XYZ file of C-alpha atoms in Angstrom:
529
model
C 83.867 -66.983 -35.885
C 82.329 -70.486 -36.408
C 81.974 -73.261 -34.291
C 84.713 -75.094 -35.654
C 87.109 -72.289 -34.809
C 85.967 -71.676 -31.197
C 86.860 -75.407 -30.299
C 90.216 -75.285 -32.775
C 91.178 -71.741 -30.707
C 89.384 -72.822 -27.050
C 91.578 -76.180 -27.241
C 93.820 -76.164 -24.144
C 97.175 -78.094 -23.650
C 97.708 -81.143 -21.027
C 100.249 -78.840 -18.552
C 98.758 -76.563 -16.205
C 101.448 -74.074 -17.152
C 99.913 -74.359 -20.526
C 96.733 -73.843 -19.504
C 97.166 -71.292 -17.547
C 98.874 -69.482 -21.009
C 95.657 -70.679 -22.916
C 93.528 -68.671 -19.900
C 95.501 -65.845 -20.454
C 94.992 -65.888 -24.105
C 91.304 -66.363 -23.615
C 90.854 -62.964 -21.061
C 92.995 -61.555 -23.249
C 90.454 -61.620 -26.447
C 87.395 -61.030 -23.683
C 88.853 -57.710 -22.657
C 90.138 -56.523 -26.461
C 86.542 -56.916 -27.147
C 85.469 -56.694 -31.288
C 88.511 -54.967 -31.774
C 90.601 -51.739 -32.809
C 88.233 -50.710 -35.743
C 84.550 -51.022 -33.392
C 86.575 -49.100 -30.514
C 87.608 -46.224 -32.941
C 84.163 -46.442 -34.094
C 82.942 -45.967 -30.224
C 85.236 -43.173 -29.867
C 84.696 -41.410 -32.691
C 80.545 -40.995 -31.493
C 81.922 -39.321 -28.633
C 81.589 -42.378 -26.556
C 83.772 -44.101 -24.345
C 84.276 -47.921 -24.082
C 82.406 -50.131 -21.346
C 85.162 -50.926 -19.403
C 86.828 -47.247 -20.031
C 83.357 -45.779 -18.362
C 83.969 -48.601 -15.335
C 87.681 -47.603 -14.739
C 86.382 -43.770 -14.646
C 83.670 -45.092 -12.094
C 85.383 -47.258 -9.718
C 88.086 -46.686 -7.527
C 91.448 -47.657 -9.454
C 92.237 -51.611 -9.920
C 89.177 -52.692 -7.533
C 86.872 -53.947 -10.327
C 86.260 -57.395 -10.403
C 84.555 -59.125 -13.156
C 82.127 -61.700 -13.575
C 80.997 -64.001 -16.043
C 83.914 -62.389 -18.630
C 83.837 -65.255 -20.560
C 79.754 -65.747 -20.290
C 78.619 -66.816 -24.765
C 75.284 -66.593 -25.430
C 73.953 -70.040 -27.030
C 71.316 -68.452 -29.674
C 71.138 -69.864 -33.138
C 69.503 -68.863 -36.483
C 70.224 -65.405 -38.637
C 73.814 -65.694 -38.103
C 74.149 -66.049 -34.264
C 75.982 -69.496 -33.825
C 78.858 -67.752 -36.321
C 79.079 -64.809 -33.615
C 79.597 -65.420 -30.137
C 81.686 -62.899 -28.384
C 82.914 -62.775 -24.883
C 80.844 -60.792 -22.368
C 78.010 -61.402 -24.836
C 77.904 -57.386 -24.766
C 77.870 -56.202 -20.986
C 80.453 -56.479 -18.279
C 79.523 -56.879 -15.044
C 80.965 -57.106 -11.864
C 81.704 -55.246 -8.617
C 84.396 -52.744 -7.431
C 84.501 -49.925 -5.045
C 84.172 -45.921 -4.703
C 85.924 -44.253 -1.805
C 86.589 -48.117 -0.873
C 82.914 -49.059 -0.549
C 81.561 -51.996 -2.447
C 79.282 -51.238 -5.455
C 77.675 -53.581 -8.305
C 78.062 -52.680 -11.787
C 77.033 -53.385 -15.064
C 77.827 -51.912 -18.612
C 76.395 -52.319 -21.939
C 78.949 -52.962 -24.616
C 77.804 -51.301 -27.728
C 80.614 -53.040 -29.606
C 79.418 -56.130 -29.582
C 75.677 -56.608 -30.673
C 75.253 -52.487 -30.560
C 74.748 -53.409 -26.847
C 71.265 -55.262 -27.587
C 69.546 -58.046 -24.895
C 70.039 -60.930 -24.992
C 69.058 -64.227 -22.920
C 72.928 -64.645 -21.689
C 73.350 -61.279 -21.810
C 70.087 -60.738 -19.475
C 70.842 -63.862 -17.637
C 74.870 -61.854 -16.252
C 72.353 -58.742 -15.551
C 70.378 -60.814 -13.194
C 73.151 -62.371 -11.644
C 75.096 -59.097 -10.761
C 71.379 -57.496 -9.422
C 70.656 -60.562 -7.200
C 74.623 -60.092 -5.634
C 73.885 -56.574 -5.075
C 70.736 -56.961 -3.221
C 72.099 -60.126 -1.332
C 75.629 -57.980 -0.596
C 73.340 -54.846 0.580
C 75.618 -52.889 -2.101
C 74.575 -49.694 -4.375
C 73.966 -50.644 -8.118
C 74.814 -48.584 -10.664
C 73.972 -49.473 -14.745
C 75.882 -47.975 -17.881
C 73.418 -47.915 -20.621
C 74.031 -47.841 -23.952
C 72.312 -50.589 -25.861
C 70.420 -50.773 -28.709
C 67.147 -52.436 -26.733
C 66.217 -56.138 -27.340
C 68.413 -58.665 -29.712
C 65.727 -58.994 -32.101
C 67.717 -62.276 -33.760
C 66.153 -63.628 -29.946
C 63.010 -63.006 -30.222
C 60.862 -63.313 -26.687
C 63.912 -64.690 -24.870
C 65.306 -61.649 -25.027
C 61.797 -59.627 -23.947
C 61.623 -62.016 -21.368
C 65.246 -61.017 -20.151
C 64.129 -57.468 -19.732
C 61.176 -58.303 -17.319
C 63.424 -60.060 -14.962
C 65.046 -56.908 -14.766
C 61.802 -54.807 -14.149
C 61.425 -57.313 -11.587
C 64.669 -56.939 -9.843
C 64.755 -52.749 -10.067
C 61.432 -53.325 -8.400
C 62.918 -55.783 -5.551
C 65.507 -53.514 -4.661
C 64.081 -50.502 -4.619
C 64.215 -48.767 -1.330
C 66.481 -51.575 -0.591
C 69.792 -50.451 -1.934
C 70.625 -47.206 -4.425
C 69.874 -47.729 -7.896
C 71.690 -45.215 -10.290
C 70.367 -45.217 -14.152
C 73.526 -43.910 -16.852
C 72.353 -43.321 -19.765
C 75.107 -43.419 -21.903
C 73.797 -44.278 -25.353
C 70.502 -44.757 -26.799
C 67.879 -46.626 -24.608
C 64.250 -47.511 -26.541
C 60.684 -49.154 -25.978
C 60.557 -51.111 -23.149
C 64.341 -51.250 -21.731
C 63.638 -47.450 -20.507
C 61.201 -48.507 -17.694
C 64.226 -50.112 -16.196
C 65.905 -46.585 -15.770
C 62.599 -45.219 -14.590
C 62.339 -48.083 -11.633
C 65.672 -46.498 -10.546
C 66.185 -44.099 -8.247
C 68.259 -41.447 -10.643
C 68.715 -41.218 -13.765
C 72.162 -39.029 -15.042
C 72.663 -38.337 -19.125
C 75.045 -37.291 -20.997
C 73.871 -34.253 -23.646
C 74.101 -35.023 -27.381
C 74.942 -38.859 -27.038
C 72.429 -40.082 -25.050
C 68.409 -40.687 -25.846
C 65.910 -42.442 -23.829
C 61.935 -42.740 -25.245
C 59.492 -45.260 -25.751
C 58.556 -44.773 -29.619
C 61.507 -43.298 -32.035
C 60.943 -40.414 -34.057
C 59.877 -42.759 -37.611
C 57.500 -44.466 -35.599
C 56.048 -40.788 -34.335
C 56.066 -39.590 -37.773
C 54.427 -42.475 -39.131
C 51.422 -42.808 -36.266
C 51.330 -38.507 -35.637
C 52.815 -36.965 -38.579
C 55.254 -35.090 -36.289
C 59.023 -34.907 -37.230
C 61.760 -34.377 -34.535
C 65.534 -35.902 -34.171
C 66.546 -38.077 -31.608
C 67.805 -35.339 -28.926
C 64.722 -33.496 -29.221
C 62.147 -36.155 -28.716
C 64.611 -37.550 -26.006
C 67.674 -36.199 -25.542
C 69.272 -35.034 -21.659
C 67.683 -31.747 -21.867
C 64.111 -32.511 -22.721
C 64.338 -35.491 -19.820
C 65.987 -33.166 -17.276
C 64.079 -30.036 -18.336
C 60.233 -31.048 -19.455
C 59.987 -34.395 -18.637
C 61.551 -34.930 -15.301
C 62.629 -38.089 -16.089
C 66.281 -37.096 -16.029
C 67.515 -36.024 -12.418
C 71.372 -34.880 -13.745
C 72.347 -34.147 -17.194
C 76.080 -32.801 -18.227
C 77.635 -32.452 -21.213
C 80.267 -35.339 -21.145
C 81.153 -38.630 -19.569
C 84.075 -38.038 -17.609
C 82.146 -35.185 -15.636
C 79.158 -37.349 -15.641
C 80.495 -40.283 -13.884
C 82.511 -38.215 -11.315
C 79.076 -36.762 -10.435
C 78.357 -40.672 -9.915
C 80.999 -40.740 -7.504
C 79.825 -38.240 -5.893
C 76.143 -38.657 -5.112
C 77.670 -42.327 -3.877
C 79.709 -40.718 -1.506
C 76.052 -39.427 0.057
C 74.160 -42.411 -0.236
C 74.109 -45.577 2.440
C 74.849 -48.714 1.202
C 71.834 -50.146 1.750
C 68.607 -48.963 3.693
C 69.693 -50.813 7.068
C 72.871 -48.156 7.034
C 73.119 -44.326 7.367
C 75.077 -42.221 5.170
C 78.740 -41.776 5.734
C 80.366 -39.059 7.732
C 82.948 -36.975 7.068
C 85.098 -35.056 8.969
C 83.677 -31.319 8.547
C 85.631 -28.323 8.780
C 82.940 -25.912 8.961
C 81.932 -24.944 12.307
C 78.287 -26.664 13.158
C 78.057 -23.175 15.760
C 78.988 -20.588 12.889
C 76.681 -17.944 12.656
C 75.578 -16.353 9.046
C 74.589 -12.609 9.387
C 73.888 -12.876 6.038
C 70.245 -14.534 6.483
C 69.819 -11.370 7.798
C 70.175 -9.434 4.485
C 68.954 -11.796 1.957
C 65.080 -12.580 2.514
C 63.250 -9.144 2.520
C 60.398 -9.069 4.988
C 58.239 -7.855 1.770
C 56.518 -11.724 0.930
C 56.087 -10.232 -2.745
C 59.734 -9.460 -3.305
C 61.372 -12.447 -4.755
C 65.163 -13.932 -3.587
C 67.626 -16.511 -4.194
C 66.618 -19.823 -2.327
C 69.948 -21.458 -3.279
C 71.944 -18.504 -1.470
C 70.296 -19.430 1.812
C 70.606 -23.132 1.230
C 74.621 -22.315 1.106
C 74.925 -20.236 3.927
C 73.356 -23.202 5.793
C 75.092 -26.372 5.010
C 78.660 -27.295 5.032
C 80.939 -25.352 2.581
C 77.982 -24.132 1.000
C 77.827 -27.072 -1.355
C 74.954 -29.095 -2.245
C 73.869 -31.329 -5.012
C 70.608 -29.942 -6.264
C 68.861 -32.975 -7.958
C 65.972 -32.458 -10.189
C 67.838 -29.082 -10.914
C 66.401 -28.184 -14.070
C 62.860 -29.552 -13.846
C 59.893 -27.873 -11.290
C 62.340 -25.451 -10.520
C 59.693 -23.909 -7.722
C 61.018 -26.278 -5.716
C 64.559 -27.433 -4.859
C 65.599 -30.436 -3.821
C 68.915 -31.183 -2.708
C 71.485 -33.334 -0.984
C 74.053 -31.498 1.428
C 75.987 -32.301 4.770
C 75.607 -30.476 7.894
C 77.907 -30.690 10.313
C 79.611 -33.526 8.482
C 75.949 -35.903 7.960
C 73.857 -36.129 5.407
C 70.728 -34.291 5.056
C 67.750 -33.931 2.075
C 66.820 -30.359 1.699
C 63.572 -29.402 0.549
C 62.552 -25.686 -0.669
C 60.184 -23.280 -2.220
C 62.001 -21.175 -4.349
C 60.639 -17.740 -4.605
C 62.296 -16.991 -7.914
C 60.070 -18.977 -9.754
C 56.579 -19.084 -9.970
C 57.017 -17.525 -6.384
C 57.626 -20.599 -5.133
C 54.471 -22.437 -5.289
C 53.618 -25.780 -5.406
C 52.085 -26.962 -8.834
C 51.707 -30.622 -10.100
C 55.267 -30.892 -11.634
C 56.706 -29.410 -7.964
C 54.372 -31.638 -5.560
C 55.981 -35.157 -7.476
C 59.299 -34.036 -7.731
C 59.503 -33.086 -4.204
C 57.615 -36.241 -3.130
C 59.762 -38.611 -4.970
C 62.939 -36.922 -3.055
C 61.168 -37.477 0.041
C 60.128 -40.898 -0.096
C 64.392 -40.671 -1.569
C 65.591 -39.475 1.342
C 63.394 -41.658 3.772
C 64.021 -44.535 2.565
C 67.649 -44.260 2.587
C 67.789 -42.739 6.465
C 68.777 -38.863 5.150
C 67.059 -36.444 7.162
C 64.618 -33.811 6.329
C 64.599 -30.197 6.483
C 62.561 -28.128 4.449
C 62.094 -24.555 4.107
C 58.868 -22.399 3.184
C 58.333 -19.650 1.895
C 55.040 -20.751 0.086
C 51.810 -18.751 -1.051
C 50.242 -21.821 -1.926
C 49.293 -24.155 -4.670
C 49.066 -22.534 -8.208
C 45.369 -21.997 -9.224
C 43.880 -22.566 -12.748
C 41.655 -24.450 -14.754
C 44.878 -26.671 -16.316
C 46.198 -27.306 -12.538
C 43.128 -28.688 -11.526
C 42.274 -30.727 -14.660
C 45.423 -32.290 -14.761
C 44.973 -33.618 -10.787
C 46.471 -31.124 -8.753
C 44.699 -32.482 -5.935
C 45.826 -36.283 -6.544
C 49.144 -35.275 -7.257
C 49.238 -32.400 -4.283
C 48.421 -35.562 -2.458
C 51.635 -37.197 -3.467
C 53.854 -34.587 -1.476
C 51.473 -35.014 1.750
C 51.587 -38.777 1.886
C 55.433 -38.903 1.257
C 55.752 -36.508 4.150
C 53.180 -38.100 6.683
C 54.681 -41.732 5.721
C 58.549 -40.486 6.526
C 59.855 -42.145 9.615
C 63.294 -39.948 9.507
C 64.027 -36.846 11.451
C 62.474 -34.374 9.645
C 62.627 -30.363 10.641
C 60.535 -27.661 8.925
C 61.475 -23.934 8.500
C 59.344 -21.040 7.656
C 61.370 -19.243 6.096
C 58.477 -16.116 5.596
C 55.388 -17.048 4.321
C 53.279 -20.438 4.451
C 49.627 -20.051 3.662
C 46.914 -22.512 2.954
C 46.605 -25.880 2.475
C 50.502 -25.997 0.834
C 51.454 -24.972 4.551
C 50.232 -28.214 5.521
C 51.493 -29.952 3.167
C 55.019 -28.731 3.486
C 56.240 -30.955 6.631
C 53.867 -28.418 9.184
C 54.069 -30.125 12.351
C 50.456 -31.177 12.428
C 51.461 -33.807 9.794
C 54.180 -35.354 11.659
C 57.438 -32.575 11.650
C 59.584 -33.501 14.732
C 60.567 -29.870 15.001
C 59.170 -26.412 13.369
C 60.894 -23.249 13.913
C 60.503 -19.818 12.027
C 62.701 -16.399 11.478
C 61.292 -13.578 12.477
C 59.509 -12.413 8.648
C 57.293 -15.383 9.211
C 53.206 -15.299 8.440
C 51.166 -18.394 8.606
C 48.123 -18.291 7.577
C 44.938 -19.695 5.567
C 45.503 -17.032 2.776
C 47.524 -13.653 2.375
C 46.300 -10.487 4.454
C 44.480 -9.031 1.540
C 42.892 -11.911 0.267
C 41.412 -12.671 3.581
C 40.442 -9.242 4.404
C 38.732 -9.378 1.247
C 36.517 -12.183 2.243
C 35.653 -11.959 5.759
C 34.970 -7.695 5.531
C 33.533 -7.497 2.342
C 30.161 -6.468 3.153
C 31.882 -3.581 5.334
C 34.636 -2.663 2.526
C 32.259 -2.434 0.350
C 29.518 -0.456 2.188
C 31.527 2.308 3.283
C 32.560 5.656 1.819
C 36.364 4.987 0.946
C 36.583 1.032 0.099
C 40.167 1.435 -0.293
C 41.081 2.840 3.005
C 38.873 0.833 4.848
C 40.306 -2.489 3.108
C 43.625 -0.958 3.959
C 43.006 -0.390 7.332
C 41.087 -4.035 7.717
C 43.763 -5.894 5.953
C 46.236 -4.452 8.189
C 44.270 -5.414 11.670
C 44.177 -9.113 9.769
C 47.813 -9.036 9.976
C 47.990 -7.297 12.991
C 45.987 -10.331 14.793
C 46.498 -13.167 12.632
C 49.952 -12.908 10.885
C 52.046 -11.953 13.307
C 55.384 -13.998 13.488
C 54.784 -14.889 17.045
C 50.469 -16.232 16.537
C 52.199 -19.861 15.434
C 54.600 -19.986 18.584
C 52.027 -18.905 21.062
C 49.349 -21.701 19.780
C 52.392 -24.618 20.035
C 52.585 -24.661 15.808
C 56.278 -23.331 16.286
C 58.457 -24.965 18.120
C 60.810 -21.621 18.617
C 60.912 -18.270 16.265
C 64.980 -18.016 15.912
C 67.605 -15.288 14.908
C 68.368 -16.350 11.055
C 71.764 -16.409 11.918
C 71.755 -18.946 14.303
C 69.799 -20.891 12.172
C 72.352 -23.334 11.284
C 73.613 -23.874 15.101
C 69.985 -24.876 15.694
C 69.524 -27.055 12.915
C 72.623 -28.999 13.669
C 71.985 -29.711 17.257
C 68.222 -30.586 16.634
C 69.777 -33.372 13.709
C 72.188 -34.823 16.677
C 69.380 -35.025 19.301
C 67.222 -36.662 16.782
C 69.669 -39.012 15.535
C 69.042 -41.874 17.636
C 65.023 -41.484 16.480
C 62.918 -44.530 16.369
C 59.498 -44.723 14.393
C 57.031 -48.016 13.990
C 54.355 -47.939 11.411
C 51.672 -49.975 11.197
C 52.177 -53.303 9.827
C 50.900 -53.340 6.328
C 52.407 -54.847 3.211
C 52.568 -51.784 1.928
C 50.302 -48.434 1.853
C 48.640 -47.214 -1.494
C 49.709 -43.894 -2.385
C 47.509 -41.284 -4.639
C 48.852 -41.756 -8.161
């Protein structure tokens, strides 16, 4: 519309009663948005509408916008004759299970959901209220990056953004949606967060889009496969939850609220549990074999373990060695941390050390306690392992684990050898409490392997080197490996039935509730990158 239209339709009468009418008139264009024709447009992507995705977010009739009728004041290619409501994002606050959390939600409507200066300027304004309030933040995206027609105010809009993801993180929870396509430099917003959920098929996030790889590389690929939910949540790790549409998507939202604090000066909410914090699980009993080469289900002894057996596995489909997952036990929150002997036998490789250290430094920074369960041979060995920094990024884990100031409680579940032993939460780096089952072995290296080394001269100077190795490597275990050598040297706290494990877990968690920890005063420490 031109300028001479917005003053002929934005003229209000003398009355109040007539003004109030003109008001209504006015909200009433700001929430129809562009109209039927863009909205049918939306929907026929497979996309729902800004403020439909905010209605499926927030608790019903609690959302409460701000800036609705916020214009952006750009001129040149066209601008002054276009000036929308919202300026394309809504933004505003509302609540999930009745807590209070900050929103904001690109409209790709109006301006295909591109940045602006006003546009940035409501972003900023709904960030600083969320860190000031102490409230979770959560951003739709689905914008079409910078508002080129803008130029550098709208680049400049972006890094106040950075700068704010960076300000409150560890502060409050940040949750990344991507919704839509996200390019160039409005992705490293997203990746300040602290998850990232996408929606398979519709949504894209990448730095350079496929014409500009095929022009510089020569490489063709569509959208989804140079960005799309699965190569983020499966090969790049960017992506901690992907699903296939938006309703199940933000309900997921929801529910990884419902486990999060509001703010890092708050603990997690309780709920009521039904599940006894005393039941016992015979089960454990059955389903790790005493064999350490036989693989088994890590996510079956997770369930047995927390409340109702559920858990929200983030990271799921990315450094699947590990697992790392939010559960309740006993009604509180609690970060779970696991080898998983299905794959790769469960050791710890680059991909595994920085997912698992991210969810640590996660969980600590939002007061979730730690348990974490090994069953690890060590850290995978070869020539691409340590060329692309195993030992910097091995170092990752072991600094988020040392620097946690939360209860944290490590498991041996069977086997922990070598330097990964450490590195998983042993109690010489700072565990508050280690216990074991009764399959455990702790040691520098497997029975065989060390055998190997320290006998060799005898294996392989006598008559039958096999059944002298065989004999050797069982003494080893005999002396060294035996599930009680950690207990009796103070290592382990207590070797307990498996099927009390749960019992014991809970009441450690209560006793260490009330746990205080002071680090040194530093402005902040410089982890191994």
């Amino acid at each position: 519309m031109s300028m001479v239209q917005d003053r002929t339709e934005d003229t209000v009468p003398a009355d109040t009663r007539g003004r109030v009418e003109g008001l209504r008139a006015v909200r009433a264009r700001a929430l129809a948005g562009p109209g039927e024709k863009a909205t049918a447009a939306q929907h026929a992507k497979g996309k729902l509408t800004a403020r439909e995705r905010i209605e499926l977010l927030l608790d019903p009739g609690s959302f409460q916008e701000v800036e609705q009728l916020r214009r952006h004041r750009a001129s040149g290619f066209g601008l002054e004759a276009k000036r929308p409501y919202t300026d394309g994002v809504v933004t505003g606050w509302g609540t999930v299970e009745g807590r209070t959390v900050f929103v904001y939600a690109h409209d790709f409507r109006i301006f295909g959901g591109a940045l602006g200066e006003a546009h940035a300027t409501k972003i900023h304004k709904i960030m600083d209220m969320a860190i000031a309030a102490g409230a979770p933040l959560v951003s739709l995206n689905d914008g079409a990056g910078a508002r080129i027609q803008e130029g550098v105010s709208a680049l400049a809009g972006y890094g106040g953004i950075f700068q704010r993801n960076t300000r409150a993180s560890g502060v409050i929870p940040q949750i990344s949606v991507m919704l839509g396509p996200c390019a160039g430099g409005a992705a490293y917003s997203p990746a300040l967060t602290d998850f990232v959920f996408m929606v398979r098929e519709t949504s894209q996030m990448f730095i350079t889009g496929p014409d500009v790889v095929k022009a510089v590389t020569g490489e063709e690929i569509t959208q989804n496969g140079l960005g799309g939910a699965d190569v983020h949540a499966q090969t790049s790790g960017v992506c901690h939850f992907a699903y296939d549409d938006e309703e199940t998507c933000l309900a997921e939202v929801r529910y990884l609220l419902s486990m999060l604090p509001q703010n890092n000066r708050e603990h997690p909410p309780v709920v009521t549990c039904d599940d006894p914090p005393g039941r016992r699980s015979p089960d454990l009993l059955d389903l790790v074999p005493v064999d350490a080469n036989r693989p088994y289900d890590m996510h079956r002894v997770l369930a047995e373990l927390v409340d109702d057996g559920e858990v929200m596995e983030v990271h799921e489909h990315w450094a699947r060695n590990v697992v790392c997952a939010l559960a309740r036990l006993d009604g509180r929150v609690v970060g779970l941390v696991a080898n998983q002997p299905l794959v790769l036998a469960g050791v710890l490789d680059i991909e595994a050390s920085e997912k698992a250290a991210r969810f640590v430094q996660m969980c600590d920074a939002f007061n979730i306690p730690i348990v974490t369960l090994l069953d690890v041979p060590g850290f995978l060995p070869g020539v691409d392992q340590e060329h692309g920094g195993i030992i910097r990024h091995g170092a990752k884990l072991l600094y988020a684990y040392c620097n946690a100031t939360v209860p944290r409680i490590s498991l041996i579940v069977r086997k922990a050898y070598g330097g990964a032993y450490i590195v998983m939460d042993s109690q010489s780096i700072g565990a508050d409490l280690t216990y074991a089952w009764p399959t455990n072995e702790i040691a520098v290296m497997g029975a065989e392997g060390a055998a190997n080394v320290i006998f060799r001269r005898q294996i392989a100077g006598a008559d039958d080197p096999e059944a002298v190795r065989a004999r050797l490597v069982d003494a080893y275990r005999a002396e060294l490996m035996h599930p009680y050598h950690a207990a009796e040297r103070g290592l382990v706290d207590d070797v307990i039935d498996p099927a009390e494990t749960r019992e014991v877990l809970a009441r450690s968690l209560a006793m260490l509730r009330a746990k205080h920890a002071d680090l040194p005063f530093r402005k902040h420490g410089n982890p191994p990158q």
